[in-house]
PDB file of C-alpha atoms and ligand atoms in Angstrom:
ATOM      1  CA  UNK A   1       9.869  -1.076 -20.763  1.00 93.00           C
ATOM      2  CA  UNK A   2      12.157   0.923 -22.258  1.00 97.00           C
ATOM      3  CA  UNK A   3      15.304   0.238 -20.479  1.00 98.00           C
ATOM      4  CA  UNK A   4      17.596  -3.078 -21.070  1.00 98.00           C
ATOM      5  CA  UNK A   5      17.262  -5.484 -17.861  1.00 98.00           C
ATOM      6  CA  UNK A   6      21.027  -4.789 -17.344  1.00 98.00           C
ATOM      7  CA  UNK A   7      20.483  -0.821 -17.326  1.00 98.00           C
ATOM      8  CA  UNK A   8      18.030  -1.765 -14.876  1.00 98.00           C
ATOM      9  CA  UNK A   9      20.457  -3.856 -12.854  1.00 98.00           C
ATOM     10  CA  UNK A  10      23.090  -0.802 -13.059  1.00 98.00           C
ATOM     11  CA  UNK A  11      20.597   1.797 -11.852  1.00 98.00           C
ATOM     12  CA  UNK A  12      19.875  -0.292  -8.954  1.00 98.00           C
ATOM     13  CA  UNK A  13      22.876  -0.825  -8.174  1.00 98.00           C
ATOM     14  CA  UNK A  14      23.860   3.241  -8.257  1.00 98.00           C
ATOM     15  CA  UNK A  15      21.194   4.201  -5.970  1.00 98.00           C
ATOM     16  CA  UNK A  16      21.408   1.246  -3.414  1.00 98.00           C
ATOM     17  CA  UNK A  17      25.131   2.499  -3.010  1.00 98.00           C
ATOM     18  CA  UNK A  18      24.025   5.784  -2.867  1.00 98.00           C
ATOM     19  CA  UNK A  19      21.806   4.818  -0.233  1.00 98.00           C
ATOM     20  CA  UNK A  20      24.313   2.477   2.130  1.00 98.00           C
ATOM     21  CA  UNK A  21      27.129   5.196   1.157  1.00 98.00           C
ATOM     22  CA  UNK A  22      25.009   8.275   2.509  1.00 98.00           C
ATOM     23  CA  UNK A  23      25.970  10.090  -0.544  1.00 98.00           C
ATOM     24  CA  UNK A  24      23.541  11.814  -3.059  1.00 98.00           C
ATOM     25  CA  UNK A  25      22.965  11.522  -6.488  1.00 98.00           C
ATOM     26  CA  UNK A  26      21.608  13.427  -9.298  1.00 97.00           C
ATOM     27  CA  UNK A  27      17.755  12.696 -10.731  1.00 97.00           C
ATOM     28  CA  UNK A  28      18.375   9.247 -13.270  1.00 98.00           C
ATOM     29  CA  UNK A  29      15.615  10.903 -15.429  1.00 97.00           C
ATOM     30  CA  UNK A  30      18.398  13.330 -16.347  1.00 97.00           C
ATOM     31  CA  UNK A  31      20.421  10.684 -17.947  1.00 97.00           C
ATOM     32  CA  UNK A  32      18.005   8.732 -18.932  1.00 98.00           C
ATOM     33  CA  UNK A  33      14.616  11.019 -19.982  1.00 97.00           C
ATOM     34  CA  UNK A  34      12.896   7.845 -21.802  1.00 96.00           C
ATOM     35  CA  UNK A  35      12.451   5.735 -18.727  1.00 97.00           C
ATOM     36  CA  UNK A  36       8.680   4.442 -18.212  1.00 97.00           C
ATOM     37  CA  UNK A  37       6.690   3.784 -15.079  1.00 95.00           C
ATOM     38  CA  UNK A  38       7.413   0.198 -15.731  1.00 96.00           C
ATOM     39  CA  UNK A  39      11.315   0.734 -15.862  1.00 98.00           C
ATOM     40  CA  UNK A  40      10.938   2.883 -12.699  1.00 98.00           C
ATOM     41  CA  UNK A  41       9.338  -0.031 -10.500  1.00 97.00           C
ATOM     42  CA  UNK A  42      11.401  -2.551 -12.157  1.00 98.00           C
ATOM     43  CA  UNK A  43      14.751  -0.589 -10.453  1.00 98.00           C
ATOM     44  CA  UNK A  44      12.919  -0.527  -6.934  1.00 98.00           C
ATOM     45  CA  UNK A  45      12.204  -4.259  -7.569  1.00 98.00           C
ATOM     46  CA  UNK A  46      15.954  -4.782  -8.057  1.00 98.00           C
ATOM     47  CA  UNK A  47      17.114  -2.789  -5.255  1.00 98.00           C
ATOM     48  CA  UNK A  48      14.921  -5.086  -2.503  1.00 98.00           C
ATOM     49  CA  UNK A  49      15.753  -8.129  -4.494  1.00 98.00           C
ATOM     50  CA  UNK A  50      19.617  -7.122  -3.969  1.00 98.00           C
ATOM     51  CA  UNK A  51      19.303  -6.764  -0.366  1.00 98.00           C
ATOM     52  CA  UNK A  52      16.817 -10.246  -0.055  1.00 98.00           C
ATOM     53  CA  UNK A  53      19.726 -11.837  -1.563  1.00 98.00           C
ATOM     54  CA  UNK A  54      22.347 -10.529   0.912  1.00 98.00           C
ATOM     55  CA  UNK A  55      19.789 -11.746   3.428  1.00 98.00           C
ATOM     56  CA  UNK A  56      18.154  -8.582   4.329  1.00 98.00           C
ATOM     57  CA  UNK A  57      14.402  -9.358   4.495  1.00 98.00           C
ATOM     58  CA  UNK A  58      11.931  -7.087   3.538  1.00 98.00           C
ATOM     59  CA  UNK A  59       9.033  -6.670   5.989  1.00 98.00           C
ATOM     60  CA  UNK A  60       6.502  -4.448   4.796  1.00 98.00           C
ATOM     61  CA  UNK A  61       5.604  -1.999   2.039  1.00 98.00           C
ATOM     62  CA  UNK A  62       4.389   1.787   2.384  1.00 98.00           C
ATOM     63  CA  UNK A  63       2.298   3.854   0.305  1.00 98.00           C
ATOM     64  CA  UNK A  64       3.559   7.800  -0.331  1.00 96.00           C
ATOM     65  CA  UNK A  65       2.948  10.806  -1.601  1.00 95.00           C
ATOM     66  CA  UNK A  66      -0.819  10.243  -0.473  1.00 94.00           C
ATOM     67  CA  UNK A  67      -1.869  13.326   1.505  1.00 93.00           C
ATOM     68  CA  UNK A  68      -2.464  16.681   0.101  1.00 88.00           C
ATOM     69  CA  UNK A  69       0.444  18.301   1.965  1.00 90.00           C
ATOM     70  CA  UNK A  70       2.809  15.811   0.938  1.00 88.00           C
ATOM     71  CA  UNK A  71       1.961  16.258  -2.771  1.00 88.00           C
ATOM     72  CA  UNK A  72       2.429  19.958  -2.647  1.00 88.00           C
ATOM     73  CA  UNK A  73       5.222  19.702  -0.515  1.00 88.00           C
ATOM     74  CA  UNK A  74       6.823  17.487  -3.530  1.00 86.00           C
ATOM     75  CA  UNK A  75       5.244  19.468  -6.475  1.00 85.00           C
ATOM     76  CA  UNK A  76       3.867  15.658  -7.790  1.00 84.00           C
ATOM     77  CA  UNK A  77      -0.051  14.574  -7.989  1.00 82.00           C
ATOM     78  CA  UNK A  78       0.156  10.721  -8.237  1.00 87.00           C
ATOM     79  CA  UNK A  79       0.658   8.243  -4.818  1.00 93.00           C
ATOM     80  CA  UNK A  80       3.666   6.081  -5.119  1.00 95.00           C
ATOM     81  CA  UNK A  81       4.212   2.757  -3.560  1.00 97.00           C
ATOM     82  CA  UNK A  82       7.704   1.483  -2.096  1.00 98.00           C
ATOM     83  CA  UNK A  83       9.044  -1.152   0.129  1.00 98.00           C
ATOM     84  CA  UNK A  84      10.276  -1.904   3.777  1.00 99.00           C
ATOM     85  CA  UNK A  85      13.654  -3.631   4.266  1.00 98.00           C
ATOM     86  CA  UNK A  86      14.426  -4.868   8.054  1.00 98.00           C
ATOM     87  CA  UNK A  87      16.937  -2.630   7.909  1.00 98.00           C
ATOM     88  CA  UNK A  88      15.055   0.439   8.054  1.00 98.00           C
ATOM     89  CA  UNK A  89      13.449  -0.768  11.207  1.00 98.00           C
ATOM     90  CA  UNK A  90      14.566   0.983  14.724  1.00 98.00           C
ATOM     91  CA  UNK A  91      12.285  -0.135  17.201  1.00 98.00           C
ATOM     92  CA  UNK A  92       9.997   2.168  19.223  1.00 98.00           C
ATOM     93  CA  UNK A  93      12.167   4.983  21.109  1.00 98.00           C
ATOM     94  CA  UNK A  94      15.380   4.174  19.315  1.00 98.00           C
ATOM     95  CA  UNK A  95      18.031   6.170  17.458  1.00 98.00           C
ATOM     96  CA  UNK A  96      18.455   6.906  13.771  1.00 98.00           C
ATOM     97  CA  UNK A  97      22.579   7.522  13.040  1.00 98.00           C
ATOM     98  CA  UNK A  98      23.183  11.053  11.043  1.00 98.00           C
ATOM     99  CA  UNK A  99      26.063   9.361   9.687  1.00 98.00           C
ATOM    100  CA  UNK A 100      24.325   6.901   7.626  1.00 98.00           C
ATOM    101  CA  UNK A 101      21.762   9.215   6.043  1.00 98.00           C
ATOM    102  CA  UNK A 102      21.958  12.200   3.630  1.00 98.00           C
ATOM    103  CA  UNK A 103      19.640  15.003   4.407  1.00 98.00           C
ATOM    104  CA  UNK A 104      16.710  13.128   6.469  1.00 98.00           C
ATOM    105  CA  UNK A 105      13.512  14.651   6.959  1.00 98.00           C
ATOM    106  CA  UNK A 106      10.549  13.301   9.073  1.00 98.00           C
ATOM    107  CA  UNK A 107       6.733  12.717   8.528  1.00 98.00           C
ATOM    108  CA  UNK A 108       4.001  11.146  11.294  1.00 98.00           C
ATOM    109  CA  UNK A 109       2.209   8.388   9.357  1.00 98.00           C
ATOM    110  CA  UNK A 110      -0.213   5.099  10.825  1.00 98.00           C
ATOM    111  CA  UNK A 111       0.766   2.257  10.004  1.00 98.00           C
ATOM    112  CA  UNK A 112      -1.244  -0.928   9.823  1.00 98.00           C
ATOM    113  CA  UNK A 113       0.150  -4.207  10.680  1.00 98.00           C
ATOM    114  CA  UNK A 114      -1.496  -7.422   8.836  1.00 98.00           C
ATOM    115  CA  UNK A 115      -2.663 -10.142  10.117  1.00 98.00           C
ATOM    116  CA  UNK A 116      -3.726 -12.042   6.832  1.00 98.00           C
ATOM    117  CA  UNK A 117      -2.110 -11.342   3.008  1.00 98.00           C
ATOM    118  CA  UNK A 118      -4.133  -8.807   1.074  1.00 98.00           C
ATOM    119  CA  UNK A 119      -3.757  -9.390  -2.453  1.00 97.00           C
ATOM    120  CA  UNK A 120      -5.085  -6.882  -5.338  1.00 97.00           C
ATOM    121  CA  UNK A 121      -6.950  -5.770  -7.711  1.00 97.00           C
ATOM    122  CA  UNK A 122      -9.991  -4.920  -6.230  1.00 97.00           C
ATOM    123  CA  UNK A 123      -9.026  -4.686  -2.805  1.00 98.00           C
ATOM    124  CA  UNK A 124     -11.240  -1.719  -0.967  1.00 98.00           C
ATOM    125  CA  UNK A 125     -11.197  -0.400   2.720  1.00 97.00           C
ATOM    126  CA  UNK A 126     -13.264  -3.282   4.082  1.00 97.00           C
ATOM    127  CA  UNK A 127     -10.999  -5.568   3.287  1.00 98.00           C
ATOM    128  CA  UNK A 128      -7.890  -3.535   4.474  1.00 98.00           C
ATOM    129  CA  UNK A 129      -9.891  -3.702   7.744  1.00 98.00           C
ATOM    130  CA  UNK A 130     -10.436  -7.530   7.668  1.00 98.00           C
ATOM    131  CA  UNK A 131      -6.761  -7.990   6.873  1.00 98.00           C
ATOM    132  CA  UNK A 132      -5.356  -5.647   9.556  1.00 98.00           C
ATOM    133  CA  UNK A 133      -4.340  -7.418  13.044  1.00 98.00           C
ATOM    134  CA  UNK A 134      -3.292  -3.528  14.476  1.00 98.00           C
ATOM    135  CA  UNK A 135      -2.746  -0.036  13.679  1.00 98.00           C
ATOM    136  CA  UNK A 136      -0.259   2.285  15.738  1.00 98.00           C
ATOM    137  CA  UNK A 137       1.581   5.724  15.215  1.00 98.00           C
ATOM    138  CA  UNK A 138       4.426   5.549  13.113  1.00 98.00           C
ATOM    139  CA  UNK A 139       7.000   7.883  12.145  1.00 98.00           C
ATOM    140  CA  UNK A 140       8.706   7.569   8.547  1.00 98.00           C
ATOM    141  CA  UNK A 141      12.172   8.845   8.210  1.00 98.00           C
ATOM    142  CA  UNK A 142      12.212   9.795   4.222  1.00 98.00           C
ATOM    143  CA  UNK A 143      16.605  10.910   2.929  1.00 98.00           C
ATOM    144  CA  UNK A 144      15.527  11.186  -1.051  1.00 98.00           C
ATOM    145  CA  UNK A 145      19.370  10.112  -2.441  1.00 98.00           C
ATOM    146  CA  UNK A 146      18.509  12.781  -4.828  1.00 98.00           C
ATOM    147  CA  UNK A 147      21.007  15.698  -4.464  1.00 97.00           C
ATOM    148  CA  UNK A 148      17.917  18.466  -2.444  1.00 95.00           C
ATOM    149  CA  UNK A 149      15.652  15.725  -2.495  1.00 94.00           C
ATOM    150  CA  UNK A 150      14.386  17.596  -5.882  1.00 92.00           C
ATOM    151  CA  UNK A 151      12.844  14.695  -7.891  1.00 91.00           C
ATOM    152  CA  UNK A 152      10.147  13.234 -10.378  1.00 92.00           C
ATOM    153  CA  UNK A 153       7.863  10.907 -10.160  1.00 93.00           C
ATOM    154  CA  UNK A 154       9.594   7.732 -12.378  1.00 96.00           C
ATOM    155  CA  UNK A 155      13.136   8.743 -10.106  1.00 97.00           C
ATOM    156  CA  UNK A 156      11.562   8.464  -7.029  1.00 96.00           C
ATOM    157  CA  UNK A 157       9.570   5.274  -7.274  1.00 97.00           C
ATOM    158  CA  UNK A 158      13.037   3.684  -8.582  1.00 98.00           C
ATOM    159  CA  UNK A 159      14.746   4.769  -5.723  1.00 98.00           C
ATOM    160  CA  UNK A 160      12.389   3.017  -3.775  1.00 98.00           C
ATOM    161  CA  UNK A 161      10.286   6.334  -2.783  1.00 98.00           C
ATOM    162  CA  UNK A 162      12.875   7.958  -0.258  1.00 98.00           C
ATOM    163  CA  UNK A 163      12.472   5.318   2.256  1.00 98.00           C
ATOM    164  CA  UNK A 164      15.547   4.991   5.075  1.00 98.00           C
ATOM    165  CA  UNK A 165      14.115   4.450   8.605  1.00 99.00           C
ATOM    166  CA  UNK A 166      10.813   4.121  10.117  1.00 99.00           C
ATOM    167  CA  UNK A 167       9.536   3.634  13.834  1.00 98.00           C
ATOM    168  CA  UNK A 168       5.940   2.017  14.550  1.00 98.00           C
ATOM    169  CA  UNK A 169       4.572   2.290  17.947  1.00 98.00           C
ATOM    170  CA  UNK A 170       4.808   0.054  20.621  1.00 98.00           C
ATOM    171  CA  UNK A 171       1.313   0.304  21.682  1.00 98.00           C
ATOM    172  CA  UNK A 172      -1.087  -2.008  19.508  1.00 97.00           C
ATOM    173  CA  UNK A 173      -4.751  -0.910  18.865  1.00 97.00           C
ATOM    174  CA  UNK A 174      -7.280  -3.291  17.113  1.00 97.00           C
ATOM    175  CA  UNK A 175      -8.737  -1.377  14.097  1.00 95.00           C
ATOM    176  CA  UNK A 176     -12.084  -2.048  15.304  1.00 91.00           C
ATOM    177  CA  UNK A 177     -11.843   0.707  17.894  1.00 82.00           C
ATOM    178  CA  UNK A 178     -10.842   3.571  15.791  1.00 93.00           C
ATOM    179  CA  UNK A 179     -12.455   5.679  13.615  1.00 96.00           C
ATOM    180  CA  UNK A 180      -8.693   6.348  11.119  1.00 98.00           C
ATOM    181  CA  UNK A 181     -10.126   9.172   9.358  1.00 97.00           C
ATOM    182  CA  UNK A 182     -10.697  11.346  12.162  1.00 98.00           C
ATOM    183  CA  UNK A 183      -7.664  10.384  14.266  1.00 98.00           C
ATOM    184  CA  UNK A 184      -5.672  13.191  15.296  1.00 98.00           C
ATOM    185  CA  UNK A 185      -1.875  13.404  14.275  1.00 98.00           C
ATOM    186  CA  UNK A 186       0.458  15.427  15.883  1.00 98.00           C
ATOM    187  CA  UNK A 187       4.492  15.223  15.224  1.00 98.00           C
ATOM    188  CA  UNK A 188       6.556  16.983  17.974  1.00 98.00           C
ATOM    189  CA  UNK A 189      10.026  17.947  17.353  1.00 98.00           C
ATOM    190  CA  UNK A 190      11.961  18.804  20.852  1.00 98.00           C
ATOM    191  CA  UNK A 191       8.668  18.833  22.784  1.00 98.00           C
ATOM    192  CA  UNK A 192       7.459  21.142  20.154  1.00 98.00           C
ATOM    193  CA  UNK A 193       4.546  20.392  18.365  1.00 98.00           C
ATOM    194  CA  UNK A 194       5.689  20.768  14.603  1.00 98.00           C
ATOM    195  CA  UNK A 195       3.039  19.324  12.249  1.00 98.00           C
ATOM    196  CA  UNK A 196      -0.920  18.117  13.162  1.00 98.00           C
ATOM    197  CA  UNK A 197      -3.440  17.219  10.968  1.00 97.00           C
ATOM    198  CA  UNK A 198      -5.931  14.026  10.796  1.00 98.00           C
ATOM    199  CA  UNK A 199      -6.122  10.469   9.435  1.00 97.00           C
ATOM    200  CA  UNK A 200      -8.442  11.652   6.453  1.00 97.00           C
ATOM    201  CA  UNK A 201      -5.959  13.787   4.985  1.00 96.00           C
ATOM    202  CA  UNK A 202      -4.564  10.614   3.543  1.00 96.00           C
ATOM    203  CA  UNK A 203      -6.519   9.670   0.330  1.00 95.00           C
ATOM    204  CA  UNK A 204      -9.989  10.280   2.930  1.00 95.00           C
ATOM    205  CA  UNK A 205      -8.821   7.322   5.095  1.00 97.00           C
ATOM    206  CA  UNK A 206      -5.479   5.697   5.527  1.00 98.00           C
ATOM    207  CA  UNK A 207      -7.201   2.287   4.892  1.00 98.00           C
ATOM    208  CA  UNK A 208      -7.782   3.710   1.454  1.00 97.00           C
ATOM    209  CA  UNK A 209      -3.795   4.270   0.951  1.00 97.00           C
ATOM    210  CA  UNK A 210      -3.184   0.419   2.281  1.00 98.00           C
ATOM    211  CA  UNK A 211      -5.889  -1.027  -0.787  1.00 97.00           C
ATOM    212  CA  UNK A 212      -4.377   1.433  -3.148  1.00 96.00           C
ATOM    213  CA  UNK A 213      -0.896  -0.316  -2.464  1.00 97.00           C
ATOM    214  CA  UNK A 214      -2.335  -3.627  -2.642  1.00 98.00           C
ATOM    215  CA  UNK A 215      -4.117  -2.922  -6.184  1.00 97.00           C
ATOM    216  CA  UNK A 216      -0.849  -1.444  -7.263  1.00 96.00           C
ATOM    217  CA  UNK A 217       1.710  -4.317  -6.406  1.00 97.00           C
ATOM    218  CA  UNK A 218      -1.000  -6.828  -8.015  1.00 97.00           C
ATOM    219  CA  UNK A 219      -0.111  -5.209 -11.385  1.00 95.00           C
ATOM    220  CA  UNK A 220       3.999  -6.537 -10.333  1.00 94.00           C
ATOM    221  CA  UNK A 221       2.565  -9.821  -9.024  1.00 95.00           C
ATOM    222  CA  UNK A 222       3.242  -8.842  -5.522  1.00 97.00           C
ATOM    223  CA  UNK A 223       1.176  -9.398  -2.648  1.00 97.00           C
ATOM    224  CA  UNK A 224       0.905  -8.102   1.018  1.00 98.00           C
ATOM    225  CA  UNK A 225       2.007 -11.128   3.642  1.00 98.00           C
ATOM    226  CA  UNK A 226       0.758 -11.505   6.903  1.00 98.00           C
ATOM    227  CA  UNK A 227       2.717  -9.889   9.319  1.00 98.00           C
ATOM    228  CA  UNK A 228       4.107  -7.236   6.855  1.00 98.00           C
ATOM    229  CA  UNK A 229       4.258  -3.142   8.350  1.00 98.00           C
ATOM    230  CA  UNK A 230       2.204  -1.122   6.089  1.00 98.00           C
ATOM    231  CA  UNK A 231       2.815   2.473   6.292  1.00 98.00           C
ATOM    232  CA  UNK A 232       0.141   4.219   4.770  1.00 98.00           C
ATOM    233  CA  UNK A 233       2.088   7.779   4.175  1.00 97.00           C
ATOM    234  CA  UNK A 234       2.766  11.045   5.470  1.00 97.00           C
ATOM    235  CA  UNK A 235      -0.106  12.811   7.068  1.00 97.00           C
ATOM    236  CA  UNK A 236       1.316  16.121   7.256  1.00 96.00           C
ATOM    237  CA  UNK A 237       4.547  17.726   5.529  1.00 95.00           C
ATOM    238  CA  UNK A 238       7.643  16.191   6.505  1.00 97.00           C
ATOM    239  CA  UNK A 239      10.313  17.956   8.697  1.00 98.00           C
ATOM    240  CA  UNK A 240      13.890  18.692   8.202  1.00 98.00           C
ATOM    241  CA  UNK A 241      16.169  16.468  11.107  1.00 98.00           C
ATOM    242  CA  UNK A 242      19.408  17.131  12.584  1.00 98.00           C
ATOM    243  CA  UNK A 243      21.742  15.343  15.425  1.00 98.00           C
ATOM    244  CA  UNK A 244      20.161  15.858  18.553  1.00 98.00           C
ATOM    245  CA  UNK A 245      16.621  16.020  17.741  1.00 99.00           C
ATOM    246  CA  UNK A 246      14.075  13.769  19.256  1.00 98.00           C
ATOM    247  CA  UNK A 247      10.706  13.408  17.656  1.00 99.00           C
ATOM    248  CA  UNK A 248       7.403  11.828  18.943  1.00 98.00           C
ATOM    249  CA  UNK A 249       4.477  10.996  16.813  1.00 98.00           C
ATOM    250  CA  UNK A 250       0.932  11.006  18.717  1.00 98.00           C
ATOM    251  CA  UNK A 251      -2.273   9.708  17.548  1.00 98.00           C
ATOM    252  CA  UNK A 252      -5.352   9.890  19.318  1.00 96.00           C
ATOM    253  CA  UNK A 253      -6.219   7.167  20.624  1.00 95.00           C
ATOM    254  CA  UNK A 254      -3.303   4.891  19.660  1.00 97.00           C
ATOM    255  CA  UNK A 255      -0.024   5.830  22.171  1.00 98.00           C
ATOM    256  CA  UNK A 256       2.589   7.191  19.979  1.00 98.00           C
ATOM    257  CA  UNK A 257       6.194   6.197  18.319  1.00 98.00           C
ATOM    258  CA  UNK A 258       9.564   8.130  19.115  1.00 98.00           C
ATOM    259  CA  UNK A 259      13.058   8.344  17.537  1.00 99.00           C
ATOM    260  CA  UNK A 260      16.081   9.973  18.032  1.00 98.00           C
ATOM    261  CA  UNK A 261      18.537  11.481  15.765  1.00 98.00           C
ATOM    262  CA  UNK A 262      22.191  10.881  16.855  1.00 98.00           C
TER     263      UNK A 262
HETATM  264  C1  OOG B   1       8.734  10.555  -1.327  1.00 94.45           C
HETATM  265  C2  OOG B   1       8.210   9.676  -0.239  1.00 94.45           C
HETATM  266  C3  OOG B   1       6.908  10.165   0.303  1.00 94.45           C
HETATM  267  C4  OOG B   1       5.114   9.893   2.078  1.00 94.45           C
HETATM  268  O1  OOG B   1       4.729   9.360   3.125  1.00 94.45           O
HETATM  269  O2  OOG B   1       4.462  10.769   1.505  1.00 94.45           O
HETATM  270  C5  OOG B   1       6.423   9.453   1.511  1.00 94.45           C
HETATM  271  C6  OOG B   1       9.356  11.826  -0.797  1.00 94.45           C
HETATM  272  O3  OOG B   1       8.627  12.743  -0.411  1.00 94.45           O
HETATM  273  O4  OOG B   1      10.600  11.916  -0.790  1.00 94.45           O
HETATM  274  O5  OOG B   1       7.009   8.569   2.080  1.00 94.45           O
HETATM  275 MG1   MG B   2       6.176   8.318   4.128  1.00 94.45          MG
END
């Protein structure tokens, strides 16, 4: 660590208000260029213990940054981990307010849903699989509070890895029956299709991105709880969104999850 624990506190606090306020912010690495890994998770820990103490619950995690196109896209080589709040929920076929984000852009993902914890190290795709109750389509609505979402690596894990709003499917398909890395994505903006690709395009199988996360929080302590949303990261590139648009993620085999953008 190489910040104090109440420059950590401070940081948190200046990018959860960026966040609530809709208003962006520039990189914290330029102000502060010593900042570890360790300092950069420590600020994401503070931001979802913030809103657990003003009662806002946190109900999943989600792994990022793990797909080829999504690394390119960002111009970093490294997964990054982050977590859910309830408050990023809309449910299946909901709305997402402009209002209350910055410059939103959109990604299809799958998310897993658990039905036991899954605690690291060593967690591996078999035991992703023996953990999951049910995967379904998800999208991920990503509004980096950096001013053009132009970031690095230790500023975007502390602002909790872009997350805002995410949708999960209302269809739920036992893991069993699907073969993730050859599942076909497709993300439609307007009826158009916009982005396609396949589960294996995350880390060779999205179960992989799920252990990765595990392994990852272990080092924090953390665990996966049953019942926590896992999104396992963008499959494809993700897509600039404006007031108006309506966007459906399909994957084969699973239904598919749709949002608005009001
Ligand atoms: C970071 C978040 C990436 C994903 O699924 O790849 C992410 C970003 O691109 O702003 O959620
Ligand atoms: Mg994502």
């Amino acid at each position: 660590m190489k910040l104090t624990t109440e420059l950590i506190r401070e940081l948190a606090a200046h990018l959860e208000s960026a966040e609530l306020e809709a208003r962006d912010v520039v990189k914290i690495t330029d102000a502060h260029p010593g900042m570890d890994w360790e300092d950069a998770y420590a600020i994401q820990d503070q931001i979802r213990l913030r809103k657990e103490a003003r009662g806002v619950k946190t109900v999943g995690f989600k792994a990022g940054l793990t797909s080829h196109a999504k690394m390119k896209q960002m111009g970093v080589d490294t997964p990054v981990f982050g977590f859910l709040a309830e408050s990023f929920a809309v449910r299946d076929g909901g709305e997402a307010k402009m209002a209350e984000l910055i410059h939103p852009k959109i990604e299809p993902e799958i998310a897993f849903v658990l039905a036991r914890p899954l605690k690291g190290p060593g967690c591996d795709i078999a035991a992703v699989l023996a953990a999951t109750d049910y995967v379904a389509p998800a999208l991920e609505v990503i509004d980096s509070r950096y001013r053009d979402f132009k970031f690095d690596l230790k500023s975007v894990l502390a602002d909790n890895c872009s997350s805002s709003r995410f949708v999960v499917g209302s269809q739920h398909t036992p893991v069993a029956g699907i073969d993730l890395p050859a599942a076909s994505v497709v993300m439609e903006k307007n009826g158009v299709a916009v982005a396609s690709g396949v589960g294996s395009a995350v880390v060779e199988n999205p179960a992989m991105a799920v252990a990765m996360l595990a392994n990852s929080l272990a080092k924090r302590g953390l665990e996966l709880a049953a019942g926590y949303v896992i999104l396992s990261g963008g499959v494809t590139e993700a897509v600039a969104v404006q007031a108006g648009d309506a966007v459906v993620c399909r994957v084969q085999g699973m239904g598919s999850a749709s949002i608005k953008f009001v």
